[in-house]
Short mmCIF file of C-alpha atoms in Angstrom, two decimals:
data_model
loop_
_atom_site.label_atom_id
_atom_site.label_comp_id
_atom_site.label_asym_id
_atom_site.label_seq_id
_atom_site.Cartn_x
_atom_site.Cartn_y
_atom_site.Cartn_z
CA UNK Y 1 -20.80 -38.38 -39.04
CA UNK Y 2 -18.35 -41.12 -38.11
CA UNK Y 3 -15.21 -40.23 -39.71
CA UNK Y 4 -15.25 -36.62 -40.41
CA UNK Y 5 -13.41 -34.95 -37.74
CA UNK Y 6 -15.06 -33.50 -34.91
CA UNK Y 7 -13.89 -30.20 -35.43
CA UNK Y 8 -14.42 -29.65 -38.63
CA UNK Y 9 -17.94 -31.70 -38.24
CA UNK Y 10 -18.92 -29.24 -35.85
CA UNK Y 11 -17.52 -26.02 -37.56
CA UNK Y 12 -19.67 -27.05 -40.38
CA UNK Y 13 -22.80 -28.38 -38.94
CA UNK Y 14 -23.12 -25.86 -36.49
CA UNK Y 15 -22.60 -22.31 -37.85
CA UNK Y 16 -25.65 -22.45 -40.06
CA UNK Y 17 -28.04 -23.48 -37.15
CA UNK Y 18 -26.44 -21.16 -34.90
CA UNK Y 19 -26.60 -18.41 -37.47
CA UNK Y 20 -30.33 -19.01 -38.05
CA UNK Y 21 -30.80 -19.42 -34.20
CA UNK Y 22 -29.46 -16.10 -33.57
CA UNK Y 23 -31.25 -14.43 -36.11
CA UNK Y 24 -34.12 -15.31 -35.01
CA UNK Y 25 -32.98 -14.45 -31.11
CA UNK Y 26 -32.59 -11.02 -33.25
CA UNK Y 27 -36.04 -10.69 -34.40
CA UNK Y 28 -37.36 -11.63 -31.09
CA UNK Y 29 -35.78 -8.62 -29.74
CA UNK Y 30 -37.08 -6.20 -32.74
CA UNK Y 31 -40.67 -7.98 -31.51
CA UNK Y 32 -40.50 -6.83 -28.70
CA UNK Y 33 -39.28 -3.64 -29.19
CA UNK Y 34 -41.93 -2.51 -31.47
CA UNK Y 35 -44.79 -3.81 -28.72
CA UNK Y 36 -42.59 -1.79 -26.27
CA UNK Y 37 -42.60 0.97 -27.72
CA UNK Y 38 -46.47 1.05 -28.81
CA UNK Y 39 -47.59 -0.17 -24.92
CA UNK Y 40 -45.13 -0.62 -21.88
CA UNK Y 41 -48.23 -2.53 -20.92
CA UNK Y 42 -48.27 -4.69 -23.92
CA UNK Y 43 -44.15 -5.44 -22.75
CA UNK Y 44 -45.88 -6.56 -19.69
CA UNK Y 45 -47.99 -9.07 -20.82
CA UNK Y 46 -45.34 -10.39 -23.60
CA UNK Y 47 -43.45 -11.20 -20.88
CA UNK Y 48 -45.42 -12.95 -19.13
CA UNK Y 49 -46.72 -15.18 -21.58
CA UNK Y 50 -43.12 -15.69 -22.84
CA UNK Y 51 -42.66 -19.16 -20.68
CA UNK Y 52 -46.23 -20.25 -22.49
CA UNK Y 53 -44.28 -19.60 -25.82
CA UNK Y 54 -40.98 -21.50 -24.31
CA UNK Y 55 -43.57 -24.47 -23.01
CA UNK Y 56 -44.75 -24.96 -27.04
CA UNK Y 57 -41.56 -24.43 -28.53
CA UNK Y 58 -40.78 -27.07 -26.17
CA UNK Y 59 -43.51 -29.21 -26.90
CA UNK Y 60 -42.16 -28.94 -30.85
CA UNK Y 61 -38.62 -29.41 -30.97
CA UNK Y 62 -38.53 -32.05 -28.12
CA UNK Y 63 -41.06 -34.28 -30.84
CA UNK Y 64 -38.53 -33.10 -33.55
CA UNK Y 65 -35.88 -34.61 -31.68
CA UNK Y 66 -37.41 -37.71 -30.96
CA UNK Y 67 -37.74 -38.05 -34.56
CA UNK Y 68 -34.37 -36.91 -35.40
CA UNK Y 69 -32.80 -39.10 -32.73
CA UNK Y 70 -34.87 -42.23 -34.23
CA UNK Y 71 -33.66 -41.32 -37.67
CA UNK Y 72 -29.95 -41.20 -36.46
CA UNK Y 73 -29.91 -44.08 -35.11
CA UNK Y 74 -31.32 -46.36 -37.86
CA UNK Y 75 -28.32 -44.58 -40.03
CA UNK Y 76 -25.73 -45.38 -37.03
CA UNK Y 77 -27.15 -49.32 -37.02
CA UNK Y 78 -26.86 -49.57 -41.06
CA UNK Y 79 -30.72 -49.72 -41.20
CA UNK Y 80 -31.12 -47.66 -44.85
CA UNK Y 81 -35.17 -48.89 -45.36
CA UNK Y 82 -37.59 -46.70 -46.51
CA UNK Y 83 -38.10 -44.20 -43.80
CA UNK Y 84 -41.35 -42.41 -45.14
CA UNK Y 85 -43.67 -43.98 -42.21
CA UNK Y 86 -41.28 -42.01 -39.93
CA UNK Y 87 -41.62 -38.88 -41.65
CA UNK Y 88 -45.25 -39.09 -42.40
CA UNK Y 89 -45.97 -40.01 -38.98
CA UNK Y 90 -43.54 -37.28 -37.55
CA UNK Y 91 -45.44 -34.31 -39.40
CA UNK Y 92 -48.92 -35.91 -38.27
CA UNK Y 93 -47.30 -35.47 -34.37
CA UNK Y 94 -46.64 -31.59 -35.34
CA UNK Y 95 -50.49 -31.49 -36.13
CA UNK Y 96 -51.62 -33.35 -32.94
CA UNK Y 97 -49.16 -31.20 -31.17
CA UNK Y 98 -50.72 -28.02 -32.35
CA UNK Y 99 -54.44 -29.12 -31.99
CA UNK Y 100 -53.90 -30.18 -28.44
CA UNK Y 101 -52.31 -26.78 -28.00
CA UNK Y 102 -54.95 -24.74 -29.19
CA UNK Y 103 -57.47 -26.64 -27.13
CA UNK Y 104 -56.10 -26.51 -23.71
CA UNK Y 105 -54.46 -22.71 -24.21
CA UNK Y 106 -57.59 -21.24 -25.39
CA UNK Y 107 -59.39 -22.83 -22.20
CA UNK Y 108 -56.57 -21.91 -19.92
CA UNK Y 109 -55.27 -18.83 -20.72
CA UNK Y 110 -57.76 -16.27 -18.90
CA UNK Y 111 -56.26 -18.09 -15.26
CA UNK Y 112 -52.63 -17.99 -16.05
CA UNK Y 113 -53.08 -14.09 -16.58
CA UNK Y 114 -55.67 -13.78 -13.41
CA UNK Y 115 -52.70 -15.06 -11.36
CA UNK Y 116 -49.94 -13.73 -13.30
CA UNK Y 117 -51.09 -10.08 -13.29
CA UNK Y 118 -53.23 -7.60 -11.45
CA UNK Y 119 -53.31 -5.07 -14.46
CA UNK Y 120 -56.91 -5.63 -16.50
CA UNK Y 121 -55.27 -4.39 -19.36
CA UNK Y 122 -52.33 -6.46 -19.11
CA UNK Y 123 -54.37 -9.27 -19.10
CA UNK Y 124 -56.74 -8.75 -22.04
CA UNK Y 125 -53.58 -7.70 -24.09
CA UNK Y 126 -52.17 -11.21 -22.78
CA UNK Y 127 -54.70 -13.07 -23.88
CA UNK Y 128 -55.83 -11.61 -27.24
CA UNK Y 129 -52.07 -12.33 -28.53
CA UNK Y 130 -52.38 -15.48 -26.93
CA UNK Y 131 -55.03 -16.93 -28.45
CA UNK Y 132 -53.94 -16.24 -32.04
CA UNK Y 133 -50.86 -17.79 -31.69
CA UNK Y 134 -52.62 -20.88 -29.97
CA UNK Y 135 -55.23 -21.15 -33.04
CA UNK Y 136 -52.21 -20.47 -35.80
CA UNK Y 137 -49.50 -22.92 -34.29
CA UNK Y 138 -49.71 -25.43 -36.40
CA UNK Y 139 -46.87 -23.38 -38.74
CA UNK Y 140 -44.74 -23.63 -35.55
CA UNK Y 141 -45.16 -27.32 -34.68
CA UNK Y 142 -45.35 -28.84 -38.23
CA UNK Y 143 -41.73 -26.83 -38.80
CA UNK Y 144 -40.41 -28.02 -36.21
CA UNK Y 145 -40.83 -31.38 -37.25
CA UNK Y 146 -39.39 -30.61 -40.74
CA UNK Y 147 -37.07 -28.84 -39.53
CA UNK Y 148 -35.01 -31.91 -37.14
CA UNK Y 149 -35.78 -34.57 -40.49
CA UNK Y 150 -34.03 -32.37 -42.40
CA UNK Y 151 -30.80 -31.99 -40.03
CA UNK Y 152 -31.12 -35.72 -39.20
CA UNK Y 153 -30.17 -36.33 -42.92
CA UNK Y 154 -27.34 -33.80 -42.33
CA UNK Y 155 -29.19 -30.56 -44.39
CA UNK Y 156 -28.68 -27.42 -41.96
CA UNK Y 157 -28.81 -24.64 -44.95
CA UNK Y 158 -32.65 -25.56 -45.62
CA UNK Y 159 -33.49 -25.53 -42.27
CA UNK Y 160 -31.56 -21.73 -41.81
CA UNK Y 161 -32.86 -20.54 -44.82
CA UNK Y 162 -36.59 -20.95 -43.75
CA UNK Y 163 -35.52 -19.52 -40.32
CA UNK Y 164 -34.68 -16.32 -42.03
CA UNK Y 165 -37.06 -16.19 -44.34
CA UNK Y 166 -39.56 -15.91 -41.34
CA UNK Y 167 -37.87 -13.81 -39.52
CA UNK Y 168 -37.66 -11.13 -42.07
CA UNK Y 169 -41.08 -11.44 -42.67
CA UNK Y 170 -41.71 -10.92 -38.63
CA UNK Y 171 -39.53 -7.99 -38.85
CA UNK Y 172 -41.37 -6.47 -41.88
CA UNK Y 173 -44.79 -7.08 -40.50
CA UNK Y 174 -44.40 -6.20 -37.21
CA UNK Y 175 -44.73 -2.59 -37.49
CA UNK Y 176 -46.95 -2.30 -40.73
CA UNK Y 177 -49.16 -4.70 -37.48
CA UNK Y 178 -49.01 -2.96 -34.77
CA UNK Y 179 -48.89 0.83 -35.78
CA UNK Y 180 -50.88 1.08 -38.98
CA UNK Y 181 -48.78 1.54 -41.70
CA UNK Y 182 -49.61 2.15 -45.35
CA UNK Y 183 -53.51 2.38 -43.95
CA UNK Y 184 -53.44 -0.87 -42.40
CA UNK Y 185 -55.45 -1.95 -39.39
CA UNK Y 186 -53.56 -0.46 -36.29
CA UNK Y 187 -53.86 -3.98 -34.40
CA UNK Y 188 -51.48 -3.26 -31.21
CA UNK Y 189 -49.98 -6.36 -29.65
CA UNK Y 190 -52.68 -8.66 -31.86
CA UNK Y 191 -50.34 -7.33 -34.79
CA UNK Y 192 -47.10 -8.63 -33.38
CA UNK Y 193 -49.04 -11.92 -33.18
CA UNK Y 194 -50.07 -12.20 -36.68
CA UNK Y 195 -46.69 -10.93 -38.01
CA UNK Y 196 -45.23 -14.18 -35.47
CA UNK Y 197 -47.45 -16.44 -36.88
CA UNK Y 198 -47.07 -15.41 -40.25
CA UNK Y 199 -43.35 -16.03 -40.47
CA UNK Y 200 -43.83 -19.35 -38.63
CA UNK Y 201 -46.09 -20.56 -41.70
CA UNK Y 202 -43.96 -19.27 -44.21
CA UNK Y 203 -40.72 -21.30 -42.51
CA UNK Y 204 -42.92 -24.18 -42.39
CA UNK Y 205 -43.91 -24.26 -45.85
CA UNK Y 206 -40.41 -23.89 -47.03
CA UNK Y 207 -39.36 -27.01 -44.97
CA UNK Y 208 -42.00 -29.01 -45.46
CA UNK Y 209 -42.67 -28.96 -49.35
CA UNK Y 210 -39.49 -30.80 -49.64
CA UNK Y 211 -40.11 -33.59 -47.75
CA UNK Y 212 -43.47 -33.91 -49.54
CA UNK Y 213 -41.67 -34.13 -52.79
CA UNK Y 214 -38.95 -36.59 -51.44
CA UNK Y 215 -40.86 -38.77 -49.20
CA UNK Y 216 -43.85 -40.99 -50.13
CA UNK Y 217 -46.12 -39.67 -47.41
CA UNK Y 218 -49.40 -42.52 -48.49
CA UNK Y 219 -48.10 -45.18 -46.13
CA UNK Y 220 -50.22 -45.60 -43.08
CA UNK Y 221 -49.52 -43.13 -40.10
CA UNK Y 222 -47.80 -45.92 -37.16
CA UNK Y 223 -48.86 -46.04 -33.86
CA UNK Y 224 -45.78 -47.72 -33.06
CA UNK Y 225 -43.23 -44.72 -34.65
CA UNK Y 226 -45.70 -42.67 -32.96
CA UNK Y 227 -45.06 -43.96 -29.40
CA UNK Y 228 -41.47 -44.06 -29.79
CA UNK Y 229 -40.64 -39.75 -31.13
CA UNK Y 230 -42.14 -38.72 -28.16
CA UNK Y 231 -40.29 -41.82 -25.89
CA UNK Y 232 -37.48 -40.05 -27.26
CA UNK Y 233 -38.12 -36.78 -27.14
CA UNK Y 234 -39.65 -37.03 -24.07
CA UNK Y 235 -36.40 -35.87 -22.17
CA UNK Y 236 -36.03 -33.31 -24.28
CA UNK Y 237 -39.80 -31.71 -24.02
CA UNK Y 238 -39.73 -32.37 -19.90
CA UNK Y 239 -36.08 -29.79 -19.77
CA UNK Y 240 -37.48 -27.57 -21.78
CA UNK Y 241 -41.17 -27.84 -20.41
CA UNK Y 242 -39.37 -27.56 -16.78
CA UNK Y 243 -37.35 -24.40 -17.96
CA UNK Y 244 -41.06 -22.86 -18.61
CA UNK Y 245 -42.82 -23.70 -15.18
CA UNK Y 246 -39.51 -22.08 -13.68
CA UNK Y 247 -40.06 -18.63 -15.45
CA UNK Y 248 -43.38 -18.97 -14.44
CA UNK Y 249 -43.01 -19.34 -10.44
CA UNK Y 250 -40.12 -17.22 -10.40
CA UNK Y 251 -42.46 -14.60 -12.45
CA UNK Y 252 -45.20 -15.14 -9.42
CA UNK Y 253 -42.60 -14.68 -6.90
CA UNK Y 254 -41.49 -11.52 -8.18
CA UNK Y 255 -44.61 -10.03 -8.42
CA UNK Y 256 -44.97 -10.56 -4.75
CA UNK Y 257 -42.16 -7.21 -4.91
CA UNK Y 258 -43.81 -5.20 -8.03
CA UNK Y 259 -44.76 -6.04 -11.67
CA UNK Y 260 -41.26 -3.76 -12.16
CA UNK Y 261 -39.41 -6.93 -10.99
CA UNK Y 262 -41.48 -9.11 -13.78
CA UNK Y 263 -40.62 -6.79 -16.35
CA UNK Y 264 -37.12 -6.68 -15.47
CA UNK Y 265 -36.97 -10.63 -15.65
CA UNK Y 266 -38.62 -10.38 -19.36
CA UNK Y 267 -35.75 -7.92 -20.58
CA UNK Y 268 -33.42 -10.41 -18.97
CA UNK Y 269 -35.05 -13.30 -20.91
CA UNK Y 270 -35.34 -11.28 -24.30
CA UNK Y 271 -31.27 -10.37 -23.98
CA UNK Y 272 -30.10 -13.94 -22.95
CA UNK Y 273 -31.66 -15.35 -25.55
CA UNK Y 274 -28.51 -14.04 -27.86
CA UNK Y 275 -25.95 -15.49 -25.54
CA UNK Y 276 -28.15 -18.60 -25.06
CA UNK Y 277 -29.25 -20.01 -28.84
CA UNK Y 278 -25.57 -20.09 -30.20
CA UNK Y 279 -25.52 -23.23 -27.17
CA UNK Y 280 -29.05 -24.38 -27.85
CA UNK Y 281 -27.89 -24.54 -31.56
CA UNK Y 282 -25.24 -26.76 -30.59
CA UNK Y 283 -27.54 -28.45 -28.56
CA UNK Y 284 -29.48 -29.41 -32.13
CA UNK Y 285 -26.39 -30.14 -33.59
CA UNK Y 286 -24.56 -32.50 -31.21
CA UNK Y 287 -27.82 -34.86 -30.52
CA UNK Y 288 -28.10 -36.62 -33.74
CA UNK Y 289 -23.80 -36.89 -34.12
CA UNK Y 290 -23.35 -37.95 -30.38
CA UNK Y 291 -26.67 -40.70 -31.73
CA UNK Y 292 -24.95 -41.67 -34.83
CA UNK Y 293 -21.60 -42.49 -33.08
CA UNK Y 294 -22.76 -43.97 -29.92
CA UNK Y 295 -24.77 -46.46 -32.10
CA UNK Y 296 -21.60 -47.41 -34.16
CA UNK Y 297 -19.61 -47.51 -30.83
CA UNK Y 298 -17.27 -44.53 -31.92
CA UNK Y 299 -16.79 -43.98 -27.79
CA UNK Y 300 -13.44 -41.46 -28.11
CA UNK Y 301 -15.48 -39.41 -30.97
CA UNK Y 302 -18.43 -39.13 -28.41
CA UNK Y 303 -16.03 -37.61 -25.78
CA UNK Y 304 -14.42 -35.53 -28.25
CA UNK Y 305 -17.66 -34.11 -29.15
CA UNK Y 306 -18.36 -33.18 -25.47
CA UNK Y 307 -14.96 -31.64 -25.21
CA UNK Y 308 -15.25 -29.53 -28.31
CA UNK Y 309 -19.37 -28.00 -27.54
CA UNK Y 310 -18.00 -27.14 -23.93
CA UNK Y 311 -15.50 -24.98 -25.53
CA UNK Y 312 -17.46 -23.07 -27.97
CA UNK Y 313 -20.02 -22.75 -25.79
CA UNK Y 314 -17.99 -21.11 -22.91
CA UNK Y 315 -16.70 -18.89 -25.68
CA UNK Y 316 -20.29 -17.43 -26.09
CA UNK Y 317 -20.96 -17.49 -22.41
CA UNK Y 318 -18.17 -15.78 -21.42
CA UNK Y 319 -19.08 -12.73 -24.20
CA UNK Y 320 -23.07 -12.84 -22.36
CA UNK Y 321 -21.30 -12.11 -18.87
CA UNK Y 322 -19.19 -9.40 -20.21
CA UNK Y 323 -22.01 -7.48 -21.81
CA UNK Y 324 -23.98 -7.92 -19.10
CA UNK Y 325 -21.46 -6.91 -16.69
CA UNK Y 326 -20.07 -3.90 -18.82
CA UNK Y 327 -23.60 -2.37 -20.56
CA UNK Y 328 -26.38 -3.68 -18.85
CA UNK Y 329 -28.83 -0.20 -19.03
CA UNK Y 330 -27.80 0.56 -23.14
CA UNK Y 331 -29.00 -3.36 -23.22
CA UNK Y 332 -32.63 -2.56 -20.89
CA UNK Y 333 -33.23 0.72 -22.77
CA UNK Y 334 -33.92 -1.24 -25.87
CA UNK Y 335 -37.45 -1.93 -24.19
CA UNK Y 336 -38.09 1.48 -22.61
CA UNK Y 337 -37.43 0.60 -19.51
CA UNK Y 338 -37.98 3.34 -16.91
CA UNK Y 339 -35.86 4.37 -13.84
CA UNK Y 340 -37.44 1.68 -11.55
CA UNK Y 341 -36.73 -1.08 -14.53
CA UNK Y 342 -32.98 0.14 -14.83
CA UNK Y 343 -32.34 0.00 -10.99
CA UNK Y 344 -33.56 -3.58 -10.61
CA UNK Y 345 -32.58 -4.84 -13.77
CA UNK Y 346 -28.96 -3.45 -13.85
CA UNK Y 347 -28.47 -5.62 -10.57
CA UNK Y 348 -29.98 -8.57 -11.73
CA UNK Y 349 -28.43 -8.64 -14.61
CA UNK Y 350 -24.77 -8.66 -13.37
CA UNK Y 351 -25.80 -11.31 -10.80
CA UNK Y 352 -27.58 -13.29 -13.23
CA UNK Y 353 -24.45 -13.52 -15.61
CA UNK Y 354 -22.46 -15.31 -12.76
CA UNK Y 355 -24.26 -18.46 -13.71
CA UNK Y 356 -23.47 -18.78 -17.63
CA UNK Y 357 -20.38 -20.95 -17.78
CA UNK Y 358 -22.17 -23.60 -15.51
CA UNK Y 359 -25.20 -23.43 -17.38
CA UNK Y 360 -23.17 -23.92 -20.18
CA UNK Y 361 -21.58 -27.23 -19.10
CA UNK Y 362 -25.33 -28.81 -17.53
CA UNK Y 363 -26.62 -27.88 -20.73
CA UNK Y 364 -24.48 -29.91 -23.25
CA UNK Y 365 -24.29 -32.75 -20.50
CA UNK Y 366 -28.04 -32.85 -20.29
CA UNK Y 367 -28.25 -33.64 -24.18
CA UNK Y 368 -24.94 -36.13 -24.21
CA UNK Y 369 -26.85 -38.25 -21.14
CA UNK Y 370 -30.31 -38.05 -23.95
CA UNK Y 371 -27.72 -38.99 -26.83
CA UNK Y 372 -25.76 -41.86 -25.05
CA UNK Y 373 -29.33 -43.73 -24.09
CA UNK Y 374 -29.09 -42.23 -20.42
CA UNK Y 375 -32.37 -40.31 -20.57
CA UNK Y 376 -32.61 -41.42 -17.23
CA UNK Y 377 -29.69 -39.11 -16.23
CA UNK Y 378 -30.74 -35.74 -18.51
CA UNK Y 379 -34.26 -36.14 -16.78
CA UNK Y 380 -32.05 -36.18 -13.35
CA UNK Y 381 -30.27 -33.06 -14.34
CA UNK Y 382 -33.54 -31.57 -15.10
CA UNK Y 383 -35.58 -32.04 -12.49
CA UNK Y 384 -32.65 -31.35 -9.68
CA UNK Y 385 -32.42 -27.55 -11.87
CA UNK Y 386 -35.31 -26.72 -12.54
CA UNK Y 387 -37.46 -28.10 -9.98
CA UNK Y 388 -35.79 -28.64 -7.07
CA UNK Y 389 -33.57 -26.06 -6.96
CA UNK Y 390 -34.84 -23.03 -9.23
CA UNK Y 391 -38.18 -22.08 -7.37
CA UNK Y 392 -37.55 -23.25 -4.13
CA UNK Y 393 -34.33 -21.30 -4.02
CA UNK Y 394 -36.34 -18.36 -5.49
CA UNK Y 395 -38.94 -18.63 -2.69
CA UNK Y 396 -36.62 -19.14 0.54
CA UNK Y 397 -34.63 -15.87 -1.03
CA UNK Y 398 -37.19 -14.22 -1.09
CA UNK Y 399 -37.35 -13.38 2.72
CA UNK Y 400 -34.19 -11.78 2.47
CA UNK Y 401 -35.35 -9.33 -0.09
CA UNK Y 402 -35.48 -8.86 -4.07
CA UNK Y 403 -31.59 -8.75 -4.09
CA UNK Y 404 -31.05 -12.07 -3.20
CA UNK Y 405 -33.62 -13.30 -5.40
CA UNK Y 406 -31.56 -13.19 -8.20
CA UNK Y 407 -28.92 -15.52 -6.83
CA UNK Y 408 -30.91 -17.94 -7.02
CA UNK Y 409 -29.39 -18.60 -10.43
CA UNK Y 410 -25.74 -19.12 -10.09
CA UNK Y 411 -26.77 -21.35 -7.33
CA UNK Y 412 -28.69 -23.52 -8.95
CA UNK Y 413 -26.49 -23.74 -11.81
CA UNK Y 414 -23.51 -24.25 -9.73
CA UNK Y 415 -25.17 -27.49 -8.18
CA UNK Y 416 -26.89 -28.87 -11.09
CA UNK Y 417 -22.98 -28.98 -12.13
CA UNK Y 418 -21.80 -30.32 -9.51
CA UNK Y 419 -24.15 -33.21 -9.95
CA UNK Y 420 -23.63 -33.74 -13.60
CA UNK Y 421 -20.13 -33.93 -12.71
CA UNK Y 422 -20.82 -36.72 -10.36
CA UNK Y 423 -23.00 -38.39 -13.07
CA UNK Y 424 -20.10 -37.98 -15.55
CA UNK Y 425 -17.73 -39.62 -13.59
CA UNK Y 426 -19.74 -42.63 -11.94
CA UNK Y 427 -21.59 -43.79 -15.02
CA UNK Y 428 -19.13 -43.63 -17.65
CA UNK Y 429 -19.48 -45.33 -21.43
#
């Protein structure tokens, strides 16, 4: 990590998490194709509890990064001890994770779908898939875990391959789940739930027997290490935790014009999820390097870094804006999506895609401010986006109709850049 170039540390770091990233941005979209096409209603409530799926994926890989980020740096600092408390106690914080989870969702759930919906069905789809991927999380939050220890240590093919492996096995199930097949229980949207869950256990075993083989995992669970992953991580679960409440109010707003406009933001969120991992994989990648050589005061690699992830990642936002732009109902009628869908969605869409290439650049800034010890900073950035800026916005637009709505994003986006701009150049290494 500190003499490799940056290029080729990059091209080879990054592909595989990217890769397994976007496959499983793929099998989201075959997810929720199959519930689309069994139950426009079952769409519906996907949708809306899509942010409550972003809030515990959150929750998961900001704890994985405060373990990778710990690990990093002890390699950075020439600290090679035994690092088996840290691993032990990181897989113990995907457990607490997912028990806390299933606690509070199961108690909660029935009011976010009273408020989020007016549909009775939607809702008791909602929270029937809900609940059984509350209960069953544990396979998501204990692979998370895995998942960053094993990319701290520089392993990205394990990581990808248990990625895949679930995803297949989502893809596979998801029909046999929902529809029947081969005279199994026709479960509707509870079957796209099991098949989720399912592949989440089987990436997490395939991650996690590893460690349990290379790690001595009898020392004592510390309080201390504890403490410290989610200090760290805590940046890192507050943006993505943020990006969640965001989806949510702007999903309440909406639905102050129809439960057409709600939809339409799902689709939206299912397709930019293919532009948007590539990034977020980069994201994974850059945090523990940018770590590493900030701790071995490697300044000029940590700006070459930066330099490099803004241009592969405008690469992949450039191709989102084009799609969007050029194909935008081929992309909708993937979900079914009726005339009153198309009509809003095509425009919201196109106006949507204005704000990719400065998302782009707040996104890689936010995690070089976490990986340069400026948490302070990336918690700036987050809060200005996606608190300050991305509802309010959303609401005051909202008076001038459901058009403007949607500019809300390359708004906000072309702020928060402004800002981190201003951040960049006033608080330099």
């Amino acid at each position: 990590m500190e003499h490799t170039p940056i290029r080729k540390l990059l091209l080879k770091l990054a592909p595989p998490v990217m890769l397994s990233l976007l496959i499983q941005s793929i099998y989201n979209i075959v997810d929720s194709y199959f519930v689309a096409s069994y139950s426009s209603k079952g769409f519906l409530a996907l949708s809306i509890i899509f942010p409550i799926q972003l809030l515990m994926t959150a929750l998961a890989t900001g704890t994985g990064v405060g373990i990778t980020i710990l690990i990093s740096k002890m390699d950075g600092e020439g600290k090679k001890g035994s690092q088996d408390h840290i691993v032990k106690t990181g897989i113990f914080a995907g457990i607490l994770n997912a028990l806390v989870f299933a606690f509070l969702g199961c108690i909660l759930i029935r009011f976010y779908y009273s408020i989020s919906s007016n549909i009775l069905t939607v809702q008791n789809l909602g929270i029937s898939y809900a609940k059984i991927i509350f209960l069953l999380s544990p396979g998501l939050f204990v692979e998370s875990v895995c998942t960053k220890i094993h990319q701290a240590k520089g392993n990205m093919m394990l990581p990808m391959a248990a990625l895949v492996s679930g995803a297949i096995l989502n893809v596979i199930l998801d029909p046999l789940l929902i529809f029947g097949y081969f005279n199994l229980p026709e479960l509707g949207i509870r079957g796209a739930a099991f098949a989720t869950v399912f592949g989440q256990w089987i990436s997490m075993l395939i991650v996690l027997i590893p460690l349990l083989k290379r790690y001595d995992l009898r020392s004592k669970i510390s309080k201390h290490i504890l403490v410290r992953i989610y200090l760290l991580g805590f940046p890192s679960i507050i943006m993505q935790s943020l990006y969640t409440l965001y989806i949510v109010g702007l999903n309440l707003i909406l639905k102050l014009f129809s439960e057409d406009a709600v939809t339409a933001l799902g689709i939206y969120y299912k397709l930019q999820t293919f532009f948007f991992i590539p990034l977020f994989g980069l994201q994974q990648v850059i945090v523990p390097i940018i770590s590493y050589n900030y701790a071995a005061k490697k300044e000029s690699r940590v700006n070459q870094i930066v330099h490099d992830s803004l241009f592969i990642s405008y690469f992949f936002m450039l191709l989102g804006v084009i799609t969007f732009w050029l194909i935008p109902d081929p992309l909708m009628k993937i979900f079914h999506a009726d005339q009153n869908v198309l009509k809003i969605g095509r425009i919201a869409l196109r106006i949507i895609a204005l704000s990719f290439l400065h998302a782009a650049y707040n996104l890689i800034y936010a995690v070089y401010f976490q990986g340069t010890n400026r948490g302070g900073d990336s918690l700036k950035v987050t809060v200005l986006r996606q608190i300050l800026l991305f509802v309010p916005l959303a609401w005051l637009l909202h008076y001038q109709g459901l058009f403007f709505v949607w500019f809300t994003f390359p708004l906000t986006e072309m702020i928060t850049s402004s800002y981190c701009f201003y951040l960049k150049k006033h608080k330099c290494l």
